[in-house]
Amino acid sequence: MQIHSSIPELRAALQTRGRIAFVPTMGNLHAGHMALMNEARNHGDCVVASIFVNRLQFGPNDDFDSYPRTLQADCEKLAAAGVAMLFAPTEAVLYPEPQQYHVEPPAIQHQLDGEFRPGHFRGVATVVLKLFNIIQPQAALFGKKDYQQLMVLRNMTRQLALPIEIVGSETVRAEDGLALSSRNAYLSTSERAEAPRLHRLLSCLAAAVHAGERDFAKLEREAAGELDQNGWKTDYVAVRRQSDLQLPQGPDEQALVVLAASRLGAARLIDNVEIELASSH
Ligand code: PAF
């Protein structure tokens, strides 16, 4: 695997590579990331990964400084997975001057996770557009665990007419249902045992919607209440439509998703479950 930290070197190396499938990451790679790398092979001749812990998407009280940085181990995993090239720039390479031009996503950037992480989606969209410009992939893959991020990036790519296919990849879970995440490392042993409750509750909520329940506010309240009774501090549980994460507008909405973010000890966990309702017509 080639490893590049300079933009001109990376661009030169990419010239003869055919269709590029790109997987951007912040490193500390787990099985969820590796599933993205494997799926990327189906979308290009050459899989390119990036590792960059992007300061722009972290708030002042977020875990930018403590975010796990494990470059050596990550490189070994990527090489073993057959990734052709890794772009691992320093901050000085990606942000050689203060970044004054940003991608400003629409109002959704201030809702759901955005309400609790001001500036996060602006920082994500800005760095991903920059990485897209550097790597110029034909396809890019993102995990569905970060559902709002995937939606923002998909809509950014469409509205800015970028010639890139955005692929959303299924969430990889531990056997007990917990979505894999670098932040699971912040859980103590007892918190790790409690953590699968989040996915269990979202699955129950989705099942209730399938069974015909349409009082979403009640379902959201009940799920958040059960989390909080078990030691969590819930930011939100929300049923939204998949396409733009706005409130479902009526009985005809069929593609829904329930999303949640909640804190358990030092870890802020997010998860979601898609709800596909059959047409009543
Ligand atoms: O999902 C992530 O790891 C990051 O938000 C991304 C897409 C690599 C941008 O920094």
PDB file of C-alpha atoms and ligand atoms in Angstrom:
ATOM      1  CA  MET A   1       0.000   0.000   0.000  1.00  0.00           C
ATOM      2  CA  GLN A   2       1.261   3.449  -0.888  1.00  0.00           C
ATOM      3  CA  ILE A   3       1.051   6.064   1.872  1.00  0.00           C
ATOM      4  CA  HIS A   4       1.016   9.731   0.896  1.00  0.00           C
ATOM      5  CA  SER A   5       0.900  12.823   3.020  1.00  0.00           C
ATOM      6  CA  SER A   6       1.597  15.348   0.256  1.00  0.00           C
ATOM      7  CA  ILE A   7      -1.177  16.457  -2.116  1.00  0.00           C
ATOM      8  CA  PRO A   8       0.985  16.717  -5.301  1.00  0.00           C
ATOM      9  CA  GLU A   9       2.489  13.258  -4.691  1.00  0.00           C
ATOM     10  CA  LEU A  10      -0.921  11.725  -4.104  1.00  0.00           C
ATOM     11  CA  ARG A  11      -2.334  13.368  -7.250  1.00  0.00           C
ATOM     12  CA  ALA A  12       0.573  12.084  -9.343  1.00  0.00           C
ATOM     13  CA  ALA A  13       0.150   8.566  -7.980  1.00  0.00           C
ATOM     14  CA  LEU A  14      -3.593   8.601  -8.686  1.00  0.00           C
ATOM     15  CA  GLN A  15      -3.279   9.545 -12.377  1.00  0.00           C
ATOM     16  CA  THR A  16      -3.164   6.018 -13.763  1.00  0.00           C
ATOM     17  CA  ARG A  17      -5.497   4.319 -11.315  1.00  0.00           C
ATOM     18  CA  GLY A  18      -8.807   4.078 -13.211  1.00  0.00           C
ATOM     19  CA  ARG A  19     -12.036   4.387 -11.239  1.00  0.00           C
ATOM     20  CA  ILE A  20     -11.320   5.436  -7.659  1.00  0.00           C
ATOM     21  CA  ALA A  21     -13.481   4.367  -4.714  1.00  0.00           C
ATOM     22  CA  PHE A  22     -12.716   6.553  -1.713  1.00  0.00           C
ATOM     23  CA  VAL A  23     -13.263   5.879   1.997  1.00  0.00           C
ATOM     24  CA  PRO A  24     -12.568   8.915   4.198  1.00  0.00           C
ATOM     25  CA  THR A  25     -11.937   8.159   7.892  1.00  0.00           C
ATOM     26  CA  MET A  26     -10.503   9.682  11.035  1.00  0.00           C
ATOM     27  CA  GLY A  27      -8.518   6.511  11.734  1.00  0.00           C
ATOM     28  CA  ASN A  28      -8.691   4.190  14.748  1.00  0.00           C
ATOM     29  CA  LEU A  29     -10.096   1.685  12.307  1.00  0.00           C
ATOM     30  CA  HIS A  30     -12.493  -1.043  13.444  1.00  0.00           C
ATOM     31  CA  ALA A  31     -14.504  -3.726  11.651  1.00  0.00           C
ATOM     32  CA  GLY A  32     -17.046  -1.094  10.536  1.00  0.00           C
ATOM     33  CA  HIS A  33     -14.369   0.797   8.612  1.00  0.00           C
ATOM     34  CA  MET A  34     -12.974  -2.442   7.187  1.00  0.00           C
ATOM     35  CA  ALA A  35     -16.430  -3.366   5.869  1.00  0.00           C
ATOM     36  CA  LEU A  36     -16.407  -0.023   4.018  1.00  0.00           C
ATOM     37  CA  MET A  37     -12.967  -0.833   2.535  1.00  0.00           C
ATOM     38  CA  ASN A  38     -14.212  -4.236   1.362  1.00  0.00           C
ATOM     39  CA  GLU A  39     -17.385  -2.800  -0.129  1.00  0.00           C
ATOM     40  CA  ALA A  40     -15.329  -0.094  -1.860  1.00  0.00           C
ATOM     41  CA  ARG A  41     -13.753  -2.782  -4.049  1.00  0.00           C
ATOM     42  CA  ASN A  42     -17.161  -3.240  -5.707  1.00  0.00           C
ATOM     43  CA  HIS A  43     -17.251   0.441  -6.643  1.00  0.00           C
ATOM     44  CA  GLY A  44     -13.838   1.063  -8.194  1.00  0.00           C
ATOM     45  CA  ASP A  45     -10.585  -0.317  -9.612  1.00  0.00           C
ATOM     46  CA  CYS A  46      -8.563   1.320  -6.871  1.00  0.00           C
ATOM     47  CA  VAL A  47      -9.544   1.804  -3.215  1.00  0.00           C
ATOM     48  CA  VAL A  48      -8.157   4.947  -1.608  1.00  0.00           C
ATOM     49  CA  ALA A  49      -8.595   5.615   2.119  1.00  0.00           C
ATOM     50  CA  SER A  50      -7.820   8.764   4.050  1.00  0.00           C
ATOM     51  CA  ILE A  51      -7.029   9.236   7.718  1.00  0.00           C
ATOM     52  CA  PHE A  52      -7.351  12.748   9.070  1.00  0.00           C
ATOM     53  CA  VAL A  53      -8.707  13.850  12.456  1.00  0.00           C
ATOM     54  CA  ASN A  54     -10.481  16.971  11.287  1.00  0.00           C
ATOM     55  CA  ARG A  55     -10.309  19.757  13.859  1.00  0.00           C
ATOM     56  CA  LEU A  56     -12.998  21.738  11.975  1.00  0.00           C
ATOM     57  CA  GLN A  57     -15.746  19.269  12.916  1.00  0.00           C
ATOM     58  CA  PHE A  58     -14.984  19.191  16.662  1.00  0.00           C
ATOM     59  CA  GLY A  59     -16.492  21.701  19.104  1.00  0.00           C
ATOM     60  CA  PRO A  60     -14.414  23.304  21.884  1.00  0.00           C
ATOM     61  CA  ASN A  61     -15.651  20.711  24.432  1.00  0.00           C
ATOM     62  CA  ASP A  62     -15.406  17.725  22.064  1.00  0.00           C
ATOM     63  CA  ASP A  63     -12.736  15.042  22.158  1.00  0.00           C
ATOM     64  CA  PHE A  64     -10.376  16.361  19.441  1.00  0.00           C
ATOM     65  CA  ASP A  65      -7.255  16.106  21.630  1.00  0.00           C
ATOM     66  CA  SER A  66      -8.099  12.702  23.096  1.00  0.00           C
ATOM     67  CA  TYR A  67      -9.465  11.187  19.858  1.00  0.00           C
ATOM     68  CA  PRO A  68      -7.536   7.897  19.463  1.00  0.00           C
ATOM     69  CA  ARG A  69      -4.735   8.181  16.889  1.00  0.00           C
ATOM     70  CA  THR A  70      -3.439   4.748  15.882  1.00  0.00           C
ATOM     71  CA  LEU A  71      -1.787   5.300  12.484  1.00  0.00           C
ATOM     72  CA  GLN A  72       0.628   2.350  12.578  1.00  0.00           C
ATOM     73  CA  ALA A  73      -2.057  -0.231  13.421  1.00  0.00           C
ATOM     74  CA  ASP A  74      -4.445   1.401  10.922  1.00  0.00           C
ATOM     75  CA  CYS A  75      -1.877   1.110   8.109  1.00  0.00           C
ATOM     76  CA  GLU A  76      -1.443  -2.592   8.819  1.00  0.00           C
ATOM     77  CA  LYS A  77      -5.205  -3.168   8.650  1.00  0.00           C
ATOM     78  CA  LEU A  78      -5.573  -1.200   5.421  1.00  0.00           C
ATOM     79  CA  ALA A  79      -2.679  -3.006   3.750  1.00  0.00           C
ATOM     80  CA  ALA A  80      -4.110  -6.392   4.796  1.00  0.00           C
ATOM     81  CA  ALA A  81      -7.479  -5.377   3.328  1.00  0.00           C
ATOM     82  CA  GLY A  82      -5.900  -4.647  -0.049  1.00  0.00           C
ATOM     83  CA  VAL A  83      -6.344  -0.865   0.048  1.00  0.00           C
ATOM     84  CA  ALA A  84      -4.125   0.540  -2.693  1.00  0.00           C
ATOM     85  CA  MET A  85      -3.414   3.958  -1.295  1.00  0.00           C
ATOM     86  CA  LEU A  86      -3.702   5.901   1.954  1.00  0.00           C
ATOM     87  CA  PHE A  87      -3.796   9.681   2.161  1.00  0.00           C
ATOM     88  CA  ALA A  88      -2.742  10.692   5.678  1.00  0.00           C
ATOM     89  CA  PRO A  89      -2.047  14.426   5.615  1.00  0.00           C
ATOM     90  CA  THR A  90      -0.942  16.567   8.532  1.00  0.00           C
ATOM     91  CA  GLU A  91      -2.995  19.588   9.525  1.00  0.00           C
ATOM     92  CA  ALA A  92      -0.375  21.803   7.851  1.00  0.00           C
ATOM     93  CA  VAL A  93      -1.008  20.005   4.541  1.00  0.00           C
ATOM     94  CA  LEU A  94      -4.812  20.102   4.653  1.00  0.00           C
ATOM     95  CA  TYR A  95      -5.124  23.499   6.315  1.00  0.00           C
ATOM     96  CA  PRO A  96      -1.938  25.397   5.325  1.00  0.00           C
ATOM     97  CA  GLU A  97      -3.791  28.635   6.062  1.00  0.00           C
ATOM     98  CA  PRO A  98      -6.865  29.233   8.244  1.00  0.00           C
ATOM     99  CA  GLN A  99      -9.850  27.742   6.410  1.00  0.00           C
ATOM    100  CA  GLN A 100     -12.058  30.763   5.677  1.00  0.00           C
ATOM    101  CA  TYR A 101     -14.229  29.243   2.949  1.00  0.00           C
ATOM    102  CA  HIS A 102     -16.687  26.658   4.224  1.00  0.00           C
ATOM    103  CA  VAL A 103     -19.504  24.481   2.952  1.00  0.00           C
ATOM    104  CA  GLU A 104     -22.631  25.739   4.730  1.00  0.00           C
ATOM    105  CA  PRO A 105     -25.203  22.917   4.842  1.00  0.00           C
ATOM    106  CA  PRO A 106     -28.890  23.919   5.113  1.00  0.00           C
ATOM    107  CA  ALA A 107     -30.935  24.124   8.342  1.00  0.00           C
ATOM    108  CA  ILE A 108     -30.559  20.396   9.049  1.00  0.00           C
ATOM    109  CA  GLN A 109     -26.990  21.179  10.192  1.00  0.00           C
ATOM    110  CA  HIS A 110     -28.536  22.774  13.315  1.00  0.00           C
ATOM    111  CA  GLN A 111     -30.994  19.950  14.037  1.00  0.00           C
ATOM    112  CA  LEU A 112     -30.676  16.476  15.616  1.00  0.00           C
ATOM    113  CA  ASP A 113     -26.940  15.973  16.148  1.00  0.00           C
ATOM    114  CA  GLY A 114     -26.301  19.488  14.864  1.00  0.00           C
ATOM    115  CA  GLU A 115     -28.237  20.978  17.782  1.00  0.00           C
ATOM    116  CA  PHE A 116     -25.764  19.395  20.189  1.00  0.00           C
ATOM    117  CA  ARG A 117     -22.640  19.793  18.049  1.00  0.00           C
ATOM    118  CA  PRO A 118     -22.704  23.333  16.614  1.00  0.00           C
ATOM    119  CA  GLY A 119     -20.523  23.630  13.502  1.00  0.00           C
ATOM    120  CA  HIS A 120     -20.023  19.866  13.217  1.00  0.00           C
ATOM    121  CA  PHE A 121     -21.688  19.279   9.841  1.00  0.00           C
ATOM    122  CA  ARG A 122     -20.169  22.445   8.370  1.00  0.00           C
ATOM    123  CA  GLY A 123     -16.753  21.072   9.364  1.00  0.00           C
ATOM    124  CA  VAL A 124     -17.530  17.629   7.958  1.00  0.00           C
ATOM    125  CA  ALA A 125     -18.889  18.972   4.659  1.00  0.00           C
ATOM    126  CA  THR A 126     -15.937  21.327   4.258  1.00  0.00           C
ATOM    127  CA  VAL A 127     -13.253  18.679   4.795  1.00  0.00           C
ATOM    128  CA  VAL A 128     -15.063  16.090   2.665  1.00  0.00           C
ATOM    129  CA  LEU A 129     -15.433  18.523  -0.250  1.00  0.00           C
ATOM    130  CA  LYS A 130     -11.735  19.322   0.106  1.00  0.00           C
ATOM    131  CA  LEU A 131     -10.818  15.615   0.138  1.00  0.00           C
ATOM    132  CA  PHE A 132     -13.076  15.043  -2.886  1.00  0.00           C
ATOM    133  CA  ASN A 133     -11.249  17.845  -4.740  1.00  0.00           C
ATOM    134  CA  ILE A 134      -7.852  16.381  -3.872  1.00  0.00           C
ATOM    135  CA  ILE A 135      -8.658  12.732  -4.649  1.00  0.00           C
ATOM    136  CA  GLN A 136     -11.352  13.193  -7.324  1.00  0.00           C
ATOM    137  CA  PRO A 137     -12.973   9.805  -6.728  1.00  0.00           C
ATOM    138  CA  GLN A 138     -15.788   8.363  -8.805  1.00  0.00           C
ATOM    139  CA  ALA A 139     -17.399   6.795  -5.699  1.00  0.00           C
ATOM    140  CA  ALA A 140     -17.200   7.535  -1.971  1.00  0.00           C
ATOM    141  CA  LEU A 141     -18.411   5.313   0.858  1.00  0.00           C
ATOM    142  CA  PHE A 142     -19.817   6.316   4.239  1.00  0.00           C
ATOM    143  CA  GLY A 143     -21.336   4.259   7.057  1.00  0.00           C
ATOM    144  CA  LYS A 144     -25.055   4.531   7.792  1.00  0.00           C
ATOM    145  CA  LYS A 145     -24.281   4.740  11.508  1.00  0.00           C
ATOM    146  CA  ASP A 146     -23.563   8.432  10.902  1.00  0.00           C
ATOM    147  CA  TYR A 147     -26.903   8.766   9.136  1.00  0.00           C
ATOM    148  CA  GLN A 148     -27.154  12.547   9.280  1.00  0.00           C
ATOM    149  CA  GLN A 149     -23.601  12.891   7.985  1.00  0.00           C
ATOM    150  CA  LEU A 150     -24.414  10.558   5.078  1.00  0.00           C
ATOM    151  CA  MET A 151     -27.547  12.567   4.269  1.00  0.00           C
ATOM    152  CA  VAL A 152     -25.709  15.916   4.393  1.00  0.00           C
ATOM    153  CA  LEU A 153     -22.892  14.618   2.174  1.00  0.00           C
ATOM    154  CA  ARG A 154     -25.260  12.931  -0.285  1.00  0.00           C
ATOM    155  CA  ASN A 155     -27.285  16.131  -0.674  1.00  0.00           C
ATOM    156  CA  MET A 156     -24.131  18.286  -0.896  1.00  0.00           C
ATOM    157  CA  THR A 157     -22.774  16.067  -3.668  1.00  0.00           C
ATOM    158  CA  ARG A 158     -26.058  16.201  -5.605  1.00  0.00           C
ATOM    159  CA  GLN A 159     -26.637  19.943  -5.205  1.00  0.00           C
ATOM    160  CA  LEU A 160     -23.068  20.889  -6.083  1.00  0.00           C
ATOM    161  CA  ALA A 161     -23.199  18.506  -9.082  1.00  0.00           C
ATOM    162  CA  LEU A 162     -20.088  16.597  -8.022  1.00  0.00           C
ATOM    163  CA  PRO A 163     -19.574  13.585 -10.318  1.00  0.00           C
ATOM    164  CA  ILE A 164     -19.300  11.183  -7.382  1.00  0.00           C
ATOM    165  CA  GLU A 165     -21.528   8.252  -6.454  1.00  0.00           C
ATOM    166  CA  ILE A 166     -22.215   8.365  -2.702  1.00  0.00           C
ATOM    167  CA  VAL A 167     -22.613   4.875  -1.249  1.00  0.00           C
ATOM    168  CA  GLY A 168     -24.176   4.342   2.186  1.00  0.00           C
ATOM    169  CA  SER A 169     -22.967   1.164   3.851  1.00  0.00           C
ATOM    170  CA  GLU A 170     -24.861  -0.834   6.509  1.00  0.00           C
ATOM    171  CA  THR A 171     -23.865  -0.332  10.130  1.00  0.00           C
ATOM    172  CA  VAL A 172     -21.618  -3.063  11.501  1.00  0.00           C
ATOM    173  CA  ARG A 173     -22.673  -4.235  14.964  1.00  0.00           C
ATOM    174  CA  ALA A 174     -21.223  -6.309  17.775  1.00  0.00           C
ATOM    175  CA  GLU A 175     -23.094  -9.551  18.455  1.00  0.00           C
ATOM    176  CA  ASP A 176     -25.210  -7.834  21.112  1.00  0.00           C
ATOM    177  CA  GLY A 177     -26.296  -5.144  18.645  1.00  0.00           C
ATOM    178  CA  LEU A 178     -24.032  -2.256  19.687  1.00  0.00           C
ATOM    179  CA  ALA A 179     -22.964  -0.278  16.614  1.00  0.00           C
ATOM    180  CA  LEU A 180     -19.178  -0.338  16.249  1.00  0.00           C
ATOM    181  CA  SER A 181     -17.624   3.065  16.901  1.00  0.00           C
ATOM    182  CA  SER A 182     -14.224   4.389  17.917  1.00  0.00           C
ATOM    183  CA  ARG A 183     -15.986   6.087  20.824  1.00  0.00           C
ATOM    184  CA  ASN A 184     -17.057   2.730  22.312  1.00  0.00           C
ATOM    185  CA  ALA A 185     -13.517   2.682  23.753  1.00  0.00           C
ATOM    186  CA  TYR A 186     -14.666   5.336  26.247  1.00  0.00           C
ATOM    187  CA  LEU A 187     -17.161   2.842  27.841  1.00  0.00           C
ATOM    188  CA  SER A 188     -16.333   1.126  31.156  1.00  0.00           C
ATOM    189  CA  THR A 189     -17.064  -2.615  31.455  1.00  0.00           C
ATOM    190  CA  SER A 190     -20.476  -2.027  33.067  1.00  0.00           C
ATOM    191  CA  GLU A 191     -21.336   0.717  30.546  1.00  0.00           C
ATOM    192  CA  ARG A 192     -20.373  -1.614  27.695  1.00  0.00           C
ATOM    193  CA  ALA A 193     -22.845  -4.173  29.079  1.00  0.00           C
ATOM    194  CA  GLU A 194     -25.560  -1.484  29.197  1.00  0.00           C
ATOM    195  CA  ALA A 195     -24.769   0.060  25.782  1.00  0.00           C
ATOM    196  CA  PRO A 196     -26.778  -2.390  23.552  1.00  0.00           C
ATOM    197  CA  ARG A 197     -29.973  -0.988  25.111  1.00  0.00           C
ATOM    198  CA  LEU A 198     -29.802   1.863  22.610  1.00  0.00           C
ATOM    199  CA  HIS A 199     -30.146  -0.374  19.553  1.00  0.00           C
ATOM    200  CA  ARG A 200     -32.697  -2.607  21.310  1.00  0.00           C
ATOM    201  CA  LEU A 201     -34.918   0.384  22.035  1.00  0.00           C
ATOM    202  CA  LEU A 202     -34.652   1.795  18.517  1.00  0.00           C
ATOM    203  CA  SER A 203     -35.510  -1.639  17.081  1.00  0.00           C
ATOM    204  CA  CYS A 204     -38.577  -1.858  19.402  1.00  0.00           C
ATOM    205  CA  LEU A 205     -39.636   1.638  18.358  1.00  0.00           C
ATOM    206  CA  ALA A 206     -39.285   0.676  14.679  1.00  0.00           C
ATOM    207  CA  ALA A 207     -41.330  -2.476  15.330  1.00  0.00           C
ATOM    208  CA  ALA A 208     -44.084  -0.374  16.956  1.00  0.00           C
ATOM    209  CA  VAL A 209     -44.216   1.867  13.853  1.00  0.00           C
ATOM    210  CA  HIS A 210     -44.396  -1.237  11.639  1.00  0.00           C
ATOM    211  CA  ALA A 211     -47.274  -2.466  13.800  1.00  0.00           C
ATOM    212  CA  GLY A 212     -49.199   0.744  13.050  1.00  0.00           C
ATOM    213  CA  GLU A 213     -48.303   3.169  15.879  1.00  0.00           C
ATOM    214  CA  ARG A 214     -48.144   6.725  14.465  1.00  0.00           C
ATOM    215  CA  ASP A 215     -47.783   8.798  17.638  1.00  0.00           C
ATOM    216  CA  PHE A 216     -44.072   9.335  17.018  1.00  0.00           C
ATOM    217  CA  ALA A 217     -43.729  11.920  19.800  1.00  0.00           C
ATOM    218  CA  LYS A 218     -44.986   9.375  22.355  1.00  0.00           C
ATOM    219  CA  LEU A 219     -42.611   6.668  21.078  1.00  0.00           C
ATOM    220  CA  GLU A 220     -39.688   9.101  21.171  1.00  0.00           C
ATOM    221  CA  ARG A 221     -40.554  10.214  24.725  1.00  0.00           C
ATOM    222  CA  GLU A 222     -40.873   6.647  25.962  1.00  0.00           C
ATOM    223  CA  ALA A 223     -37.561   5.536  24.435  1.00  0.00           C
ATOM    224  CA  ALA A 224     -35.681   8.587  25.780  1.00  0.00           C
ATOM    225  CA  GLY A 225     -37.296   8.032  29.202  1.00  0.00           C
ATOM    226  CA  GLU A 226     -36.208   4.410  29.339  1.00  0.00           C
ATOM    227  CA  LEU A 227     -32.640   5.337  28.436  1.00  0.00           C
ATOM    228  CA  ASP A 228     -32.499   8.070  31.062  1.00  0.00           C
ATOM    229  CA  GLN A 229     -33.943   5.738  33.742  1.00  0.00           C
ATOM    230  CA  ASN A 230     -31.006   3.446  33.050  1.00  0.00           C
ATOM    231  CA  GLY A 231     -28.288   6.032  33.552  1.00  0.00           C
ATOM    232  CA  TRP A 232     -28.112   7.593  30.076  1.00  0.00           C
ATOM    233  CA  LYS A 233     -28.394  11.307  29.283  1.00  0.00           C
ATOM    234  CA  THR A 234     -30.344  11.458  26.062  1.00  0.00           C
ATOM    235  CA  ASP A 235     -29.906  14.270  23.556  1.00  0.00           C
ATOM    236  CA  TYR A 236     -32.684  13.100  21.236  1.00  0.00           C
ATOM    237  CA  VAL A 237     -34.707  10.195  19.905  1.00  0.00           C
ATOM    238  CA  ALA A 238     -36.394  11.258  16.648  1.00  0.00           C
ATOM    239  CA  VAL A 239     -38.443   9.637  13.910  1.00  0.00           C
ATOM    240  CA  ARG A 240     -37.734  11.382  10.606  1.00  0.00           C
ATOM    241  CA  ARG A 241     -38.063  10.707   6.917  1.00  0.00           C
ATOM    242  CA  GLN A 242     -34.940   9.249   5.349  1.00  0.00           C
ATOM    243  CA  SER A 243     -34.449  11.637   2.430  1.00  0.00           C
ATOM    244  CA  ASP A 244     -33.881  14.910   4.300  1.00  0.00           C
ATOM    245  CA  LEU A 245     -34.403  14.003   7.982  1.00  0.00           C
ATOM    246  CA  GLN A 246     -37.385  16.335   8.239  1.00  0.00           C
ATOM    247  CA  LEU A 247     -40.539  15.384  10.161  1.00  0.00           C
ATOM    248  CA  PRO A 248     -42.731  12.835   8.374  1.00  0.00           C
ATOM    249  CA  GLN A 249     -45.499  14.816   6.676  1.00  0.00           C
ATOM    250  CA  GLY A 250     -48.347  12.321   6.614  1.00  0.00           C
ATOM    251  CA  PRO A 251     -49.467   8.726   6.273  1.00  0.00           C
ATOM    252  CA  ASP A 252     -47.907   8.378   2.797  1.00  0.00           C
ATOM    253  CA  GLU A 253     -44.343   8.659   4.058  1.00  0.00           C
ATOM    254  CA  GLN A 254     -42.847   5.184   3.710  1.00  0.00           C
ATOM    255  CA  ALA A 255     -39.105   5.605   4.130  1.00  0.00           C
ATOM    256  CA  LEU A 256     -38.533   6.617   7.737  1.00  0.00           C
ATOM    257  CA  VAL A 257     -35.643   6.333  10.145  1.00  0.00           C
ATOM    258  CA  VAL A 258     -35.433   6.603  13.906  1.00  0.00           C
ATOM    259  CA  LEU A 259     -32.243   8.260  15.114  1.00  0.00           C
ATOM    260  CA  ALA A 260     -30.881   8.770  18.602  1.00  0.00           C
ATOM    261  CA  ALA A 261     -27.932  10.200  20.482  1.00  0.00           C
ATOM    262  CA  SER A 262     -27.381   9.585  24.156  1.00  0.00           C
ATOM    263  CA  ARG A 263     -24.505   9.810  26.599  1.00  0.00           C
ATOM    264  CA  LEU A 264     -23.423   6.860  28.680  1.00  0.00           C
ATOM    265  CA  GLY A 265     -20.585   7.868  31.001  1.00  0.00           C
ATOM    266  CA  ALA A 266     -17.902   9.536  28.895  1.00  0.00           C
ATOM    267  CA  ALA A 267     -19.222   8.145  25.597  1.00  0.00           C
ATOM    268  CA  ARG A 268     -21.788   9.868  23.407  1.00  0.00           C
ATOM    269  CA  LEU A 269     -23.346   7.091  21.340  1.00  0.00           C
ATOM    270  CA  ILE A 270     -25.431   7.554  18.213  1.00  0.00           C
ATOM    271  CA  ASP A 271     -27.434   4.962  16.350  1.00  0.00           C
ATOM    272  CA  ASN A 272     -30.399   4.628  14.010  1.00  0.00           C
ATOM    273  CA  VAL A 273     -32.763   2.078  12.486  1.00  0.00           C
ATOM    274  CA  GLU A 274     -34.404   2.510   9.089  1.00  0.00           C
ATOM    275  CA  ILE A 275     -38.151   1.871   8.862  1.00  0.00           C
ATOM    276  CA  GLU A 276     -39.513   0.883   5.446  1.00  0.00           C
ATOM    277  CA  LEU A 277     -43.311   0.904   5.473  1.00  0.00           C
ATOM    278  CA  ALA A 278     -45.279  -0.932   2.808  1.00  0.00           C
ATOM    279  CA  SER A 279     -47.388   1.235   0.497  1.00  0.00           C
ATOM    280  CA  SER A 280     -51.067   1.360   1.500  1.00  0.00           C
ATOM    281  CA  HIS A 281     -52.112   1.917  -2.169  1.00  0.00           C
TER     282      HIS A 281
HETATM  283  O1  PAF B   1     -17.099   9.893   9.632  1.00  0.00           O
HETATM  284  C1  PAF B   1     -15.931  10.313   9.792  1.00  0.00           C
HETATM  285  O2  PAF B   1     -15.022   9.608  10.195  1.00  0.00           O
HETATM  286  C2  PAF B   1     -15.648  11.779   9.498  1.00  0.00           C
HETATM  287  O3  PAF B   1     -16.729  12.594   9.832  1.00  0.00           O
HETATM  288  C3  PAF B   1     -15.209  12.041   8.039  1.00  0.00           C
HETATM  289  C4  PAF B   1     -16.299  11.687   7.057  1.00  0.00           C
HETATM  290  C5  PAF B   1     -13.964  11.211   7.740  1.00  0.00           C
HETATM  291  C6  PAF B   1     -14.866  13.524   7.853  1.00  0.00           C
HETATM  292  O4  PAF B   1     -13.844  13.933   8.695  1.00  0.00           O
END
